[in-house]
Coordinates of C-alpha atoms and ligand atoms in Angstrom, one line a residue:
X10 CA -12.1 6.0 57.4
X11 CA -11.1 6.7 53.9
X12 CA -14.3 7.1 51.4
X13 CA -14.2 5.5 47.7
X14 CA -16.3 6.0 45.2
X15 CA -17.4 1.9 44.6
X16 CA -19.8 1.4 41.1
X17 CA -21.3 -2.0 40.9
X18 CA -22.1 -1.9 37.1
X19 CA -24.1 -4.4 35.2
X20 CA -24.0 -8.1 34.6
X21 CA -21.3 -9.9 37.3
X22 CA -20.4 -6.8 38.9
X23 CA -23.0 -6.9 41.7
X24 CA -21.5 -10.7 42.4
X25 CA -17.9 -9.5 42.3
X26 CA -18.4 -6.2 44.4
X27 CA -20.0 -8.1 46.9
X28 CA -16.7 -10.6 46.9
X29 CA -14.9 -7.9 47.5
X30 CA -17.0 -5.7 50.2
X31 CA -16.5 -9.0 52.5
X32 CA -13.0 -9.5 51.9
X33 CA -12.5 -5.9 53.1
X34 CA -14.5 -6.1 55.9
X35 CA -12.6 -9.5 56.9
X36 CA -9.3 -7.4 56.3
X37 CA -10.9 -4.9 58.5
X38 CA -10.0 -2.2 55.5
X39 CA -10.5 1.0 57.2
X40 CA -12.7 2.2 54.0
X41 CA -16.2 3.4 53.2
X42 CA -18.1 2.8 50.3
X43 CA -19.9 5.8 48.8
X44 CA -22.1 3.2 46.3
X45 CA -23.4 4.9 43.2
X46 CA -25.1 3.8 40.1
X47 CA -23.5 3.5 36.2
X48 CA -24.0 1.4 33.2
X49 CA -26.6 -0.2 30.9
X50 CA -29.0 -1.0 34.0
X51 CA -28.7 2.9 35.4
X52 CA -29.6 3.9 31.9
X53 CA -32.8 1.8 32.0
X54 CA -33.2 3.2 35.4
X55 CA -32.2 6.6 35.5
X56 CA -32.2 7.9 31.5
X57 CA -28.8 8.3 31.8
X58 CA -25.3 5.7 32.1
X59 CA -23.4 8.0 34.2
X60 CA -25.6 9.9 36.4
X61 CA -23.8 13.6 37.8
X62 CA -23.6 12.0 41.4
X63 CA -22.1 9.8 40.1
X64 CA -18.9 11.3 38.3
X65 CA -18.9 13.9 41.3
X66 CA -18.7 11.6 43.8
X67 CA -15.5 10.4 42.1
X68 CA -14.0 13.7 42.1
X69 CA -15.1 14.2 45.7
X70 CA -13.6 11.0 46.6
X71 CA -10.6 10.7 44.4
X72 CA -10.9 7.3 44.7
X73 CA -13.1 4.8 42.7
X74 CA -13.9 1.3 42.2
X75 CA -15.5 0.4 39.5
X76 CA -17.4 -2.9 38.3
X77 CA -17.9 -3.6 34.3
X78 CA -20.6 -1.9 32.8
X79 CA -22.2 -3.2 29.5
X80 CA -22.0 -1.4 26.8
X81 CA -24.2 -1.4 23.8
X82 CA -22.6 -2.5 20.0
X83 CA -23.0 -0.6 17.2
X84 CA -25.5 2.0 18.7
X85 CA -27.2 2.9 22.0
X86 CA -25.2 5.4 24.7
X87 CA -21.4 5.6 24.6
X88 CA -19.0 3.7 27.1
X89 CA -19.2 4.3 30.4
X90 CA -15.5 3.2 30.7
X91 CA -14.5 5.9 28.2
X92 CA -16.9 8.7 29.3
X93 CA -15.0 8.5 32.6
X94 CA -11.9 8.0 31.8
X95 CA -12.2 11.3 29.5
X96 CA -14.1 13.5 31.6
X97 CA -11.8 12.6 34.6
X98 CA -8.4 13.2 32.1
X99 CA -7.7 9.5 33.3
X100 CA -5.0 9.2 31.2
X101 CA -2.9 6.3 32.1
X102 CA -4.1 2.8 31.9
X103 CA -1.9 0.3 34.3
X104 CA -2.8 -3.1 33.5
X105 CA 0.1 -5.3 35.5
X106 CA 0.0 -9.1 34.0
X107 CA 1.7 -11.8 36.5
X108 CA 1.3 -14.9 36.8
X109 CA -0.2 -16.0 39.8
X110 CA 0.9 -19.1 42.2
X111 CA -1.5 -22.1 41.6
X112 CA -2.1 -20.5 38.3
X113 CA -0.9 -23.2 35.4
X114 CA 0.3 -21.8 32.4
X115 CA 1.7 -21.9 28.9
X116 CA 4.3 -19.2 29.5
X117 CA 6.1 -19.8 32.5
X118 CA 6.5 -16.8 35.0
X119 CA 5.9 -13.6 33.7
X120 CA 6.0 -10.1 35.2
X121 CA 4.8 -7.5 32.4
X122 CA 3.0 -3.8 33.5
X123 CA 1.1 -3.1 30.1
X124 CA 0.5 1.0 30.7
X125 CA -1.8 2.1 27.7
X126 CA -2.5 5.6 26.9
X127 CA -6.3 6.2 27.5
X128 CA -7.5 9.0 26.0
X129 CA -6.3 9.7 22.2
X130 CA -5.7 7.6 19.1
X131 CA -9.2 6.2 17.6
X132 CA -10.9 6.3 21.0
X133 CA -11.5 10.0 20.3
X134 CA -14.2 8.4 18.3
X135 CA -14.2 11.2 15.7
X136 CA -16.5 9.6 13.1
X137 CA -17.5 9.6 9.8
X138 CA -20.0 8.3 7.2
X139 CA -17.9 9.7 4.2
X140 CA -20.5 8.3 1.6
X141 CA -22.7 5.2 2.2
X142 CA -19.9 2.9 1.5
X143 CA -16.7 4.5 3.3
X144 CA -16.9 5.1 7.3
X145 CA -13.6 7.3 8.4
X146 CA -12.3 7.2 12.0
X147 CA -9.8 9.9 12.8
X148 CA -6.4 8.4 14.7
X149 CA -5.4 11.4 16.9
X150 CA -2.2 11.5 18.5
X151 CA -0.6 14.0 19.7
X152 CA 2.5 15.8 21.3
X153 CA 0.9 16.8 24.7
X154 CA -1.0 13.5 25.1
X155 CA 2.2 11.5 23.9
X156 CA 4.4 13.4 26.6
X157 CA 1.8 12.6 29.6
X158 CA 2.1 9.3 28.9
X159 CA 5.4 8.5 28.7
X160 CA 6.3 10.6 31.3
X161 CA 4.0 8.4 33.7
X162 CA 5.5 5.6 32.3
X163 CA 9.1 6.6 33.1
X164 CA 8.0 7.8 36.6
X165 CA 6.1 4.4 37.1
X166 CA 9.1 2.4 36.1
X167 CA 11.7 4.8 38.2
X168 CA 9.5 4.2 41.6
X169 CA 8.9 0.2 41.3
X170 CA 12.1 -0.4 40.1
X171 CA 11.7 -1.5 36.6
X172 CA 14.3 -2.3 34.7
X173 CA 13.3 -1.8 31.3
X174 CA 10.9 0.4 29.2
X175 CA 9.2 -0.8 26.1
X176 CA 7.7 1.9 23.5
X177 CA 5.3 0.2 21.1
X178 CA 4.1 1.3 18.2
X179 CA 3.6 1.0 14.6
X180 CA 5.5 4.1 12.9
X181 CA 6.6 1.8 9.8
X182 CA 3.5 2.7 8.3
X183 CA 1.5 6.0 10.5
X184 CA 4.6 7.2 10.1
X185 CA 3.0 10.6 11.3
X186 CA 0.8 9.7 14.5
X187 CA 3.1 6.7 15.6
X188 CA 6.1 8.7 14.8
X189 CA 4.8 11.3 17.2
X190 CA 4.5 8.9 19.7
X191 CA 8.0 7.3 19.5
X192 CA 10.1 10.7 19.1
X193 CA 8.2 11.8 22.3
X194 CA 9.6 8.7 24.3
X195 CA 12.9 8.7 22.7
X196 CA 12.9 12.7 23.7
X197 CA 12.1 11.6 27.6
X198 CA 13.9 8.6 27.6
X199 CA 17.2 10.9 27.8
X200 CA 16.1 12.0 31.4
X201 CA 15.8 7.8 32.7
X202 CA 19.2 7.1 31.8
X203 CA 18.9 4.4 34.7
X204 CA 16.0 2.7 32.5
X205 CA 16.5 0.4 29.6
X206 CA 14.8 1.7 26.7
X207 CA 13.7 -0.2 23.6
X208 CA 10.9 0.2 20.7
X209 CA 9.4 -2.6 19.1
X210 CA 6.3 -2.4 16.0
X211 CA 3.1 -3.8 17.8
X212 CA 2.8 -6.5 15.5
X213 CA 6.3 -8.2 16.2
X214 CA 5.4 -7.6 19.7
X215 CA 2.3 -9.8 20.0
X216 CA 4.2 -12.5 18.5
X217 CA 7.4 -11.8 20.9
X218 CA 5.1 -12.4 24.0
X219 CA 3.8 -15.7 23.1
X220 CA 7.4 -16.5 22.2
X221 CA 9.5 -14.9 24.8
X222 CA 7.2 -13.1 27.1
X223 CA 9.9 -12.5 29.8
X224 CA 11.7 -10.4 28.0
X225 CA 9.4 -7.6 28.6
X226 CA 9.0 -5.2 31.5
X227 CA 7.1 -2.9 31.3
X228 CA 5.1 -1.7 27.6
X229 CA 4.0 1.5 27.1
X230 CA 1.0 1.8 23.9
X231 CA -0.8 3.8 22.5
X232 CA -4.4 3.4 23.1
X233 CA -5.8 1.0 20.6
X234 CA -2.7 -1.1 20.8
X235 CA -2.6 -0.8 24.7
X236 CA -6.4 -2.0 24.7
X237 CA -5.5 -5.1 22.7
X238 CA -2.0 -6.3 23.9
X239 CA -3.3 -6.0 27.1
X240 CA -6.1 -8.9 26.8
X241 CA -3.2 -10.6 25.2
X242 CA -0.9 -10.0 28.3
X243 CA -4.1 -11.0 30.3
X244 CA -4.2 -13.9 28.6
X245 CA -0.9 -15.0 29.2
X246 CA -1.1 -15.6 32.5
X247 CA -4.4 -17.2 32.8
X248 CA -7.4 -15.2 31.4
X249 CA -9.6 -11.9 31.7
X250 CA -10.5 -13.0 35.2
X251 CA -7.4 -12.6 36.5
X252 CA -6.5 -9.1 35.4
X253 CA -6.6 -5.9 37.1
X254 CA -6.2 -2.4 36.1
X255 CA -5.8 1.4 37.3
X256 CA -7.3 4.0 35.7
X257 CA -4.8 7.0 36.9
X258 CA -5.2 10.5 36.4
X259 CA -2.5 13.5 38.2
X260 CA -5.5 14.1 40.8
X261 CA -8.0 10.7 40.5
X262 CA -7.8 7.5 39.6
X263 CA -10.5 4.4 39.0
X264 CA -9.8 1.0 39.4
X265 CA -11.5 -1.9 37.7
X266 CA -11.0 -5.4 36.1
X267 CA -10.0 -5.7 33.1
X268 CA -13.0 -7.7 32.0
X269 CA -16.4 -6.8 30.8
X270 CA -20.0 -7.4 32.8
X271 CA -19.8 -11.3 31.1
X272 CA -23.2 -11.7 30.7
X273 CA -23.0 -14.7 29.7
X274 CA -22.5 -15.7 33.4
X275 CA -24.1 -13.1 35.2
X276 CA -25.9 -14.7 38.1
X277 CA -24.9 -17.7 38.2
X278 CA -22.5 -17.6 41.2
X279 CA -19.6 -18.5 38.9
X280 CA -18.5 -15.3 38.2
X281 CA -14.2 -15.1 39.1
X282 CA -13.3 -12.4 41.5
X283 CA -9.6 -12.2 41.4
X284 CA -9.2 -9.3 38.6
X285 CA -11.7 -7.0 40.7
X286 CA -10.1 -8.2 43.9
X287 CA -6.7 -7.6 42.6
X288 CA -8.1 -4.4 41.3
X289 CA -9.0 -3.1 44.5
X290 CA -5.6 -4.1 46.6
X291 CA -3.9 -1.7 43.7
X292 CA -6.2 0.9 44.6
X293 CA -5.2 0.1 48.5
X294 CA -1.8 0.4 47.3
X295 CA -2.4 3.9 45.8
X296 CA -4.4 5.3 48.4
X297 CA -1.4 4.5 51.1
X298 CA -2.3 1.2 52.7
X299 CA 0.0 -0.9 51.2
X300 CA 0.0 -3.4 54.0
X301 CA -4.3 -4.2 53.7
X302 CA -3.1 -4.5 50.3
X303 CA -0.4 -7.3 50.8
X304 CA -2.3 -9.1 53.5
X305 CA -5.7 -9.4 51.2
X306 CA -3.4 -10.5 48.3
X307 CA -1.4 -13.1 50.6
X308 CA -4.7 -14.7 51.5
X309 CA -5.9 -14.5 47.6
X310 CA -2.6 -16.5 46.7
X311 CA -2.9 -19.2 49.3
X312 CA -6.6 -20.2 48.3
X313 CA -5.0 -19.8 44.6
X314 CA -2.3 -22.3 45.9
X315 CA -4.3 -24.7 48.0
X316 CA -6.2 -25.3 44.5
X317 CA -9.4 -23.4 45.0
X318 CA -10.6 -22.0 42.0
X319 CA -13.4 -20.8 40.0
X320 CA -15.1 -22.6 37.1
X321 CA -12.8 -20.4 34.6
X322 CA -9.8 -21.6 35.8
X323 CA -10.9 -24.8 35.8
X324 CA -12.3 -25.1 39.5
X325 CA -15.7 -26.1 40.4
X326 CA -16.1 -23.2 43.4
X327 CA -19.1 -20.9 43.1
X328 CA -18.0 -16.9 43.5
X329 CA -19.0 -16.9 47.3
X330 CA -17.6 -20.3 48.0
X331 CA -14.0 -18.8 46.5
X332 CA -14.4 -15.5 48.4
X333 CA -15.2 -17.8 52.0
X334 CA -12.0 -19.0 51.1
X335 CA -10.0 -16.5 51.2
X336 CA -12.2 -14.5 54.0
X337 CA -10.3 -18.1 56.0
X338 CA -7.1 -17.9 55.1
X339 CA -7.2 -13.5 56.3
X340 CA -8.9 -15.0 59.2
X341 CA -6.3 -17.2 60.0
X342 CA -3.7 -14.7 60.5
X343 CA -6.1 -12.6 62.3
X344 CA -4.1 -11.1 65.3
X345 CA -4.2 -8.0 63.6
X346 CA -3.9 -4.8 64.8
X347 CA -5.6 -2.3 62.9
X348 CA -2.9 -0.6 60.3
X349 CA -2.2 3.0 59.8
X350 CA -2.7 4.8 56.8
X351 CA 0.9 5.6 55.5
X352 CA 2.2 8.4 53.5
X353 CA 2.4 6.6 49.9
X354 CA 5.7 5.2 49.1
X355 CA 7.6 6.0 45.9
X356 CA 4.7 8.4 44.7
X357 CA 5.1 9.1 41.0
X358 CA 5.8 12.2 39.9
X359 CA 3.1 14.3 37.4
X360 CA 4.5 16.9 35.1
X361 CA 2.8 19.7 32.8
X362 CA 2.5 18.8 29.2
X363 CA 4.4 21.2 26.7
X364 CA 3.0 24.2 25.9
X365 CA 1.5 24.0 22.0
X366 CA 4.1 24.6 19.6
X367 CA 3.3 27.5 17.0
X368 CA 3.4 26.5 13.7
X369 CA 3.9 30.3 12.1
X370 CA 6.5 29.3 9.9
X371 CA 4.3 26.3 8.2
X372 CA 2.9 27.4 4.7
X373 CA 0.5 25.9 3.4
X374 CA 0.7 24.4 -0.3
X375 CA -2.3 22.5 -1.3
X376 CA -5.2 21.1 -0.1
X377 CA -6.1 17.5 -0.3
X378 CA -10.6 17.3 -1.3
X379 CA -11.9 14.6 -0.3
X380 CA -15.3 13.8 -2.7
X381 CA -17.7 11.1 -3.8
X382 CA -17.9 10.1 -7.1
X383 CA -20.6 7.1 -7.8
X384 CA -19.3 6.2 -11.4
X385 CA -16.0 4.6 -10.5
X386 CA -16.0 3.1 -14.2
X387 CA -14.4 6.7 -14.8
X388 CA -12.2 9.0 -13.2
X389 CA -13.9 11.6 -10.9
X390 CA -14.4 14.8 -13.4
X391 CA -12.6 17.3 -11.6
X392 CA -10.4 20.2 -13.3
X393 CA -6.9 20.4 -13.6
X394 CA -6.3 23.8 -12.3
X395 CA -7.7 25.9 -9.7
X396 CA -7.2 29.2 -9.1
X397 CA -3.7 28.7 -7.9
X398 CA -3.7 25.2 -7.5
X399 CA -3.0 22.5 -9.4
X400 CA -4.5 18.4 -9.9
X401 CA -1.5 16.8 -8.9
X402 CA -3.1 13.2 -7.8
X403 CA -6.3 11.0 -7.1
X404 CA -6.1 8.3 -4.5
X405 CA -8.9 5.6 -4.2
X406 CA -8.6 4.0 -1.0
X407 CA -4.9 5.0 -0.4
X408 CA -3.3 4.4 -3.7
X409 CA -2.8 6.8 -6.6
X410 CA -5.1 6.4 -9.3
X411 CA -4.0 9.5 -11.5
X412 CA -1.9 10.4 -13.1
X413 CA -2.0 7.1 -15.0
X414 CA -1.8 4.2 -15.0
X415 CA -4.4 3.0 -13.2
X416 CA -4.1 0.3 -10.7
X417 CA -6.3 -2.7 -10.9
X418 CA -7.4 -2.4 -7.4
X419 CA -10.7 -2.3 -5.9
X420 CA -12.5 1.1 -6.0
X421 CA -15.1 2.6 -3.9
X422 CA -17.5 5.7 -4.4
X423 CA -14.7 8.3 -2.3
X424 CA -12.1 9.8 -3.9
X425 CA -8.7 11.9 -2.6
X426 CA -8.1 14.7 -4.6
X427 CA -4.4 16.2 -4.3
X428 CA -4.0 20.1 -4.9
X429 CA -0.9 21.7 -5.1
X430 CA 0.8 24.9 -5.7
X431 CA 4.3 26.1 -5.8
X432 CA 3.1 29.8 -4.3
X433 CA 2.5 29.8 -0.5
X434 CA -1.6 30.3 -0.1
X435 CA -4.2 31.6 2.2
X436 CA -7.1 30.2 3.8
X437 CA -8.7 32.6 1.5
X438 CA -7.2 31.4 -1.5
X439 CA -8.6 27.7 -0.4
X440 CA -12.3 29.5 0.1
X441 CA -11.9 30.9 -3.2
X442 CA -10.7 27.2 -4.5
X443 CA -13.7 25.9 -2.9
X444 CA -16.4 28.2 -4.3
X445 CA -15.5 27.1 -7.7
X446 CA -15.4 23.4 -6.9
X447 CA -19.0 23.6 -5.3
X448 CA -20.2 25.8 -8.2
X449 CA -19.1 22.6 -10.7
X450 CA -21.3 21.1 -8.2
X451 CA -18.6 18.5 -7.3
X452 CA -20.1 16.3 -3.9
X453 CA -16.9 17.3 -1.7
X454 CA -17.0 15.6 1.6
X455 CA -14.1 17.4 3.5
X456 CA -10.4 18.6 2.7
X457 CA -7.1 18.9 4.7
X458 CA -4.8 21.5 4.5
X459 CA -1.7 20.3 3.0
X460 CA 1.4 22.5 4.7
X461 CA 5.1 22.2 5.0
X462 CA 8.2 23.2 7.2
X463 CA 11.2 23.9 6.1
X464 CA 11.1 22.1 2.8
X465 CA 9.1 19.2 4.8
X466 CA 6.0 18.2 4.1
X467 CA 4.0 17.6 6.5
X468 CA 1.5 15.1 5.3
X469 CA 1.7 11.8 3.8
X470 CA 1.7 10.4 -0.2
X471 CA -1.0 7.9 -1.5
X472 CA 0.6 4.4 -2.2
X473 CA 2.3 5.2 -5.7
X474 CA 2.5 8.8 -5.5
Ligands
NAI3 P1 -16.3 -10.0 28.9 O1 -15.0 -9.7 29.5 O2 -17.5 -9.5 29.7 O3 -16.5 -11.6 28.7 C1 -15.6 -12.3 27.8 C2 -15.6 -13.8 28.3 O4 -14.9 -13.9 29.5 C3 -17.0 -14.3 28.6 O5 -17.1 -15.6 28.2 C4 -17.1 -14.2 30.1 O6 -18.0 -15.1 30.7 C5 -15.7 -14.4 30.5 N1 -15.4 -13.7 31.8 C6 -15.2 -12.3 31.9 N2 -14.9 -12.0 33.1 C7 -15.0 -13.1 33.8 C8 -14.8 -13.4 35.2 N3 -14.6 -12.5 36.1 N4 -15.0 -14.7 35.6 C9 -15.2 -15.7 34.7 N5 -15.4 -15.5 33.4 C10 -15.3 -14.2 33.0 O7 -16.3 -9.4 27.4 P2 -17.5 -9.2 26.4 O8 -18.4 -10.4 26.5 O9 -16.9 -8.9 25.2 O10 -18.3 -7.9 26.9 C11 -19.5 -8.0 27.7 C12 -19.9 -6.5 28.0 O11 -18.9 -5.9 28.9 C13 -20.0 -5.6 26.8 O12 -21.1 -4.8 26.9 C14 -18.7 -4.8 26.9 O13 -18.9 -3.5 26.3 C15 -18.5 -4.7 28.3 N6 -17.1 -4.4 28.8 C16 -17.0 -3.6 29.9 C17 -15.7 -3.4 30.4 C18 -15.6 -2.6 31.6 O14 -16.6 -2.1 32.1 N7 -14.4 -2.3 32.1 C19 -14.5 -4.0 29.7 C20 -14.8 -4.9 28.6 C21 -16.1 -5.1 28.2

């Protein structure tokens, strides 16, 4: 018997664990659940989201499955969803979008594998109240993160045959961070010469899939964009309920719909299995029983066929009704002889990230000071020179403000003050640059070292600069 981790969660997740505890025992899945508590209702309970038996249990196990877990807006604990998938380095998010027999939709037959990087980029949630009117969230990408993703992306496309490899991404404008990204795949994408390779900007993307979604095999995204194109993706087929994913790390992995607890449903018996059941037979698949996995999805697609469907999908069967019904069609076939466990097939491959590059040879050249300033009537009073530096811009929201003229745009209390020098400096000579700013009792909120390589700078002009 095989142990995995199984989570219930909040809201639909007991109804849709319990779907799936039956179908495997009709299946005869040779698994054990090891049931343990997370979410909004284990807080209430326990003090705490995501107890330590919890998360240990996972590592233990290697093996989760998890049901949604409700997550509070605006305040309250973080997600349970992130904690886990950054305390267990879950770093790739496989969210496969196909349509399904029985399934009627817009699109026609599609066949997509969204894999969404699940760790950096604004989910870092490295936040900010700059002044009361300006909230900064830092986007972090980087080289490491950039490499493990693609890397699993070319490995998952190399062992399920995939033909083609989308990078997507948005380095028109975050030229920096979404360059990153893209030089990263273009730098792997020399080792898959079997696989197609393409990049496409997120935003022509979107519109591409509702266009000409089979064009696309599999995406790979950064995180933000991966979280939303993926709903899209889910979308094109059918709707949340129908969308699985793997949370996949080089040692664990969690699987889970792609939905949330619905709580607008919870209870009710209405609740659509499919995502978590199809969650689950990818988690068969990864944990070597492959054929468990094909004969529970078989049966799903039948009762999909034979036109029994939950209330979502425009069916009037309750949850357990829809789960009897598939329990049938596994029954039906049931001459089975119990399946061995097989040696995974086509296992992907998990490399080391790059070692961190030194940056020695950088000098640094200025510092950008980043201040509020309540009378925006005027220009922030700051001086010209500095020690060794120089004024050499202010930016209000992005676009250059100074030297004149001034734009006629829309300013707020939070100002980017540009430094520069033409000498190389120290992190002393910045100190010093900052002792005379706070004597002048200017309200600085943070600064960023300005450096170049090579005659390159390494940072990014305001609008106008
Ligand atoms: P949601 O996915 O829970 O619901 C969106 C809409 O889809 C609702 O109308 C809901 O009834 C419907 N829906 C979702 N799953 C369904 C299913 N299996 N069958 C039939 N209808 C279904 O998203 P929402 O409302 O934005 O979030 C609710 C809570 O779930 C929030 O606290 C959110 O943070 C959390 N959440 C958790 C996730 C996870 O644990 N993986 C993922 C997304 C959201």
């Amino acid at each position: 018997m095989r142990r995995v981790t199984l989570i219930e969660g909040d809201g639909i997740g007991k109804e849709i664990c319990e779907s799936v505890i039956k179908i495997f025992e009709a299946a005869k899945v040779p698994i054990e659940w090891d049931k343990k508590p997370a979410g909004l209702e284990c807080y209430q309970k326990h003090g705490t989201p995501l107890p330590e038996e919890t998360l240990n249990s996972i590592k233990l196990n290697k093996v989760a499955l998890k049901g949604p877990t409700t997550t509070p807006i605006g305040t309250g604990h973080k997600s349970v969803n992130v904690t886990i998938r950054k305390s267990l380095e879950l770093f790739a998010n496989v969210r496969p979008a196909k349509t399904l027999p029985g399934i009627e939709t817009k699109f026609g037959n599609i066949d997509i594998v969204v894999i969404r990087e699940n760790i950096e980029d604004t989910y870092g949630a490295i936040e900010h109240m700059e002044t009361p009117d300006v909230a900064q969230t830092l986007r972090i990408i980087t080289r490491q993160g950039s490499f493990m993703i693609h890397s699993f992306a070319f490995q998952y496309a190399k062992t399920n045959n995939r033909k083609k490899l989308t990078c997507v991404h948005k380095a028109n404008i975050q030229k920096m961070s979404d360059g990153l990204f893209l030089n990263t795949f273009r730098e792997l994408s020399t080792q898959y010469p079997d696989i197609e390779t393409e990049d496409i900007i997120v935003d022509n993307l979107c519109m591409k899939l509702v266009t000409n979604p089979e064009k696309f095999d599999v995406l790979v995204l950064p995180n933000i964009f991966g979280d939303i194109v993926s709903d899209l993706c889910a979308g094109l087929v059918g709707g949340l309920g129908l969308a699985p994913s793997a949370n996949i790390g080089k040692n664990l992995a969690v699987f889970e719909a792609v939905h949330g607890s619905a709580p607008d449903i919870a209870g009710k018996n209405i609740a659509n299995p499919t995502a978590f059941i199809l969650s689950s037979t990818m988690m068969l698949k990864h944990i070597g029983m492959k054929d468990y996995a094909e004969r529970i999805e078989r049966a799903l697609e039948n009762t999909l066929k034979a036109g029994i469907k939950t209330k979502d999908l425009g069916g009037n069967y309750s949850t357990t009704e829809f789960t009897q019904a598939i329990i049938k069609e596994i029954n039906k076939n049931q001459t089975y002889i119990e399946l061995p466990a097989k040696k995974k097939e086509n296992e992907i491959k998990f490399f080391d990230p790059p070692a961190p590059t030194p940056s020695e040879d950088w000098q640094i050249i200025g510092i950008d000071l980043f201040i509020e300033w309540n009378n925006i009537e005027t220009l922030p009073e700051v001086p010209k020179k500095v020690e060794k530096l120089e004024l050499k811009m202010i930016s209000n929201r992005g676009t250059k403000i100074y030297p004149p003229p001034v734009p006629e745009i829309l300013m707020v209390n939070w100002y980017r003050c540009r430094y520069l020098s033409n000498q190389a400096l120290s992190h002393q000579d910045i100190l010093e640059f900052l002792k005379k700013i706070t004597e002048l009792q200017i309200k600085w909120m943070h600064i960023e070292i300005l450096r170049k390589h090579n005659d390159k700078e390494l940072f990014s002009k305001a609008q106008g600069e």
